[in-house]
GROMACS .gro file of C-alpha atoms in nm:
model
  128
    1MET     CA    1   0.000   0.000   0.000
    2ARG     CA    2   0.139   0.341  -0.093
    3ALA     CA    3   0.190   0.610   0.170
    4THR     CA    4  -0.043   0.852  -0.009
    5ALA     CA    5  -0.325   0.597   0.005
    6SER     CA    6  -0.296   0.549   0.382
    7VAL     CA    7  -0.546   0.685   0.630
    8THR     CA    8  -0.287   0.909   0.795
    9ALA     CA    9  -0.194   1.072   0.465
   10ARG     CA   10  -0.555   1.180   0.414
   11LEU     CA   11  -0.573   1.355   0.752
   12PRO     CA   12  -0.589   1.734   0.752
   13ALA     CA   13  -0.257   1.905   0.826
   14PRO     CA   14  -0.336   2.003   1.190
   15ALA     CA   15  -0.452   1.651   1.274
   16HIS     CA   16  -0.145   1.504   1.105
   17PHE     CA   17   0.077   1.735   1.311
   18VAL     CA   18  -0.099   1.641   1.637
   19LEU     CA   19  -0.070   1.269   1.554
   20GLY     CA   20   0.304   1.306   1.494
   21LEU     CA   21   0.352   1.511   1.808
   22GLY     CA   22   0.160   1.252   2.008
   23ILE     CA   23   0.382   0.974   1.876
   24LEU     CA   24   0.699   1.171   1.955
   25LEU     CA   25   0.579   1.256   2.306
   26GLY     CA   26   0.466   0.897   2.357
   27PHE     CA   27   0.815   0.769   2.283
   28ALA     CA   28   0.968   1.032   2.513
   29VAL     CA   29   0.736   0.923   2.797
   30LEU     CA   30   0.800   0.555   2.722
   31GLY     CA   31   1.175   0.612   2.734
   32GLN     CA   32   1.152   0.800   3.063
   33ALA     CA   33   0.930   0.531   3.214
   34LEU     CA   34   1.169   0.259   3.103
   35VAL     CA   35   1.470   0.440   3.250
   36THR     CA   36   1.289   0.505   3.577
   37THR     CA   37   1.157   0.150   3.608
   38LEU     CA   38   1.482  -0.027   3.519
   39HIS     CA   39   1.707   0.230   3.693
   40LEU     CA   40   1.914   0.275   3.377
   41PRO     CA   41   2.196   0.533   3.382
   42LEU     CA   42   2.065   0.697   3.063
   43PRO     CA   43   1.851   1.002   2.992
   44GLY     CA   44   1.491   0.905   2.925
   45SER     CA   45   1.473   1.120   2.613
   46VAL     CA   46   1.771   0.939   2.460
   47THR     CA   47   1.615   0.603   2.541
   48GLY     CA   48   1.289   0.718   2.385
   49MET     CA   49   1.475   0.827   2.071
   50ALA     CA   50   1.643   0.487   2.049
   51LEU     CA   51   1.303   0.318   2.084
   52LEU     CA   52   1.161   0.544   1.812
   53TRP     CA   53   1.453   0.460   1.585
   54ALA     CA   54   1.397   0.089   1.645
   55ALA     CA   55   1.024   0.124   1.577
   56LEU     CA   56   1.091   0.314   1.254
   57GLY     CA   57   1.349   0.055   1.150
   58ALA     CA   58   1.108  -0.230   1.221
   59ARG     CA   59   0.839  -0.040   1.028
   60VAL     CA   60   0.603  -0.044   1.326
   61PHE     CA   61   0.570   0.332   1.278
   62ARG     CA   62   0.608   0.516   0.949
   63LEU     CA   63   0.828   0.820   0.904
   64HIS     CA   64   0.555   1.020   0.732
   65TRP     CA   65   0.344   0.992   1.048
   66ILE     CA   66   0.592   1.204   1.245
   67ALA     CA   67   0.760   1.409   0.970
   68ASP     CA   68   0.538   1.719   1.003
   69ALA     CA   69   0.571   1.733   1.381
   70ALA     CA   70   0.948   1.673   1.367
   71ASP     CA   71   0.990   1.948   1.107
   72GLY     CA   72   0.781   2.183   1.318
   73LEU     CA   73   0.989   2.114   1.629
   74LEU     CA   74   1.312   2.158   1.435
   75GLY     CA   75   1.183   2.496   1.317
   76ILE     CA   76   1.161   2.622   1.677
   77LEU     CA   77   1.463   2.435   1.810
   78GLY     CA   78   1.637   2.757   1.912
   79LEU     CA   79   1.346   2.850   2.137
   80LEU     CA   80   1.363   2.513   2.310
   81PHE     CA   81   1.710   2.602   2.441
   82VAL     CA   82   1.593   2.922   2.612
   83PRO     CA   83   1.485   2.759   2.943
   84ALA     CA   84   1.811   2.564   2.966
   85THR     CA   85   2.013   2.878   2.897
   86VAL     CA   86   1.823   3.077   3.160
   87GLY     CA   87   1.882   2.800   3.413
   88PHE     CA   88   2.251   2.793   3.327
   89LEU     CA   89   2.284   3.169   3.370
   90GLY     CA   90   2.159   3.131   3.726
   91TYR     CA   91   2.469   2.925   3.806
   92LEU     CA   92   2.726   3.161   3.654
   93SER     CA   93   2.796   3.332   3.986
   94ALA     CA   94   2.888   2.995   4.135
   95GLY     CA   95   3.110   2.932   3.835
   96ALA     CA   96   3.318   3.245   3.899
   97ALA     CA   97   3.512   3.062   4.171
   98TRP     CA   98   3.559   2.769   3.934
   99GLY     CA   99   3.736   2.998   3.688
  100TRP     CA  100   4.034   3.040   3.921
  101TRP     CA  101   4.058   2.667   3.984
  102LEU     CA  102   4.033   2.600   3.612
  103LEU     CA  103   4.308   2.854   3.544
  104ILE     CA  104   4.535   2.702   3.810
  105MET     CA  105   4.476   2.347   3.686
  106THR     CA  106   4.537   2.449   3.323
  107ALA     CA  107   4.859   2.628   3.416
  108GLY     CA  108   4.974   2.322   3.611
  109LEU     CA  109   4.890   2.094   3.321
  110LEU     CA  110   5.078   2.311   3.072
  111PHE     CA  111   5.378   2.342   3.305
  112GLY     CA  112   5.387   1.966   3.365
  113ALA     CA  113   5.352   1.889   2.994
  114GLY     CA  114   5.628   2.139   2.910
  115VAL     CA  115   5.866   1.990   3.166
  116ALA     CA  116   5.786   1.638   3.044
  117GLY     CA  117   5.846   1.746   2.682
  118LEU     CA  118   6.181   1.907   2.761
  119LEU     CA  119   6.288   1.606   2.963
  120ALA     CA  120   6.185   1.366   2.687
  121SER     CA  121   6.373   1.568   2.422
  122ARG     CA  122   6.690   1.571   2.633
  123LEU     CA  123   6.667   1.199   2.703
  124GLU     CA  124   6.617   1.133   2.334
  125ARG     CA  125   6.926   1.337   2.240
  126GLU     CA  126   7.136   1.138   2.486
  127ASP     CA  127   7.028   0.808   2.326
  128THR     CA  128   7.140   0.908   1.978
   0.00000   0.00000   0.00000
């Protein structure tokens, strides 16, 4: 049966979008439930994506069922990062103290790597 002859292809655009969004959200919830139930050390959204990929590969779900919703979400992807960015900005004041530690550790790493490099070059010259 061709995709254009299917029942889902004949749905109006808003209903097709809602169907796709429901499938995507269903897999996200299923992944989160699986991670919570089995105590897996994975994010639920990643597990849901893997389940969606497996379902699409096994042809349990068809790509054209979710294509409109996925394209719509990709269109506003930048807006979806706004809450995460705002949450991150709240922790910048705590990160100011980390800057000094990061600077000290980087300087120590560079100093140690430089000393090791000089030592290795001198030891190599002595061997030849």
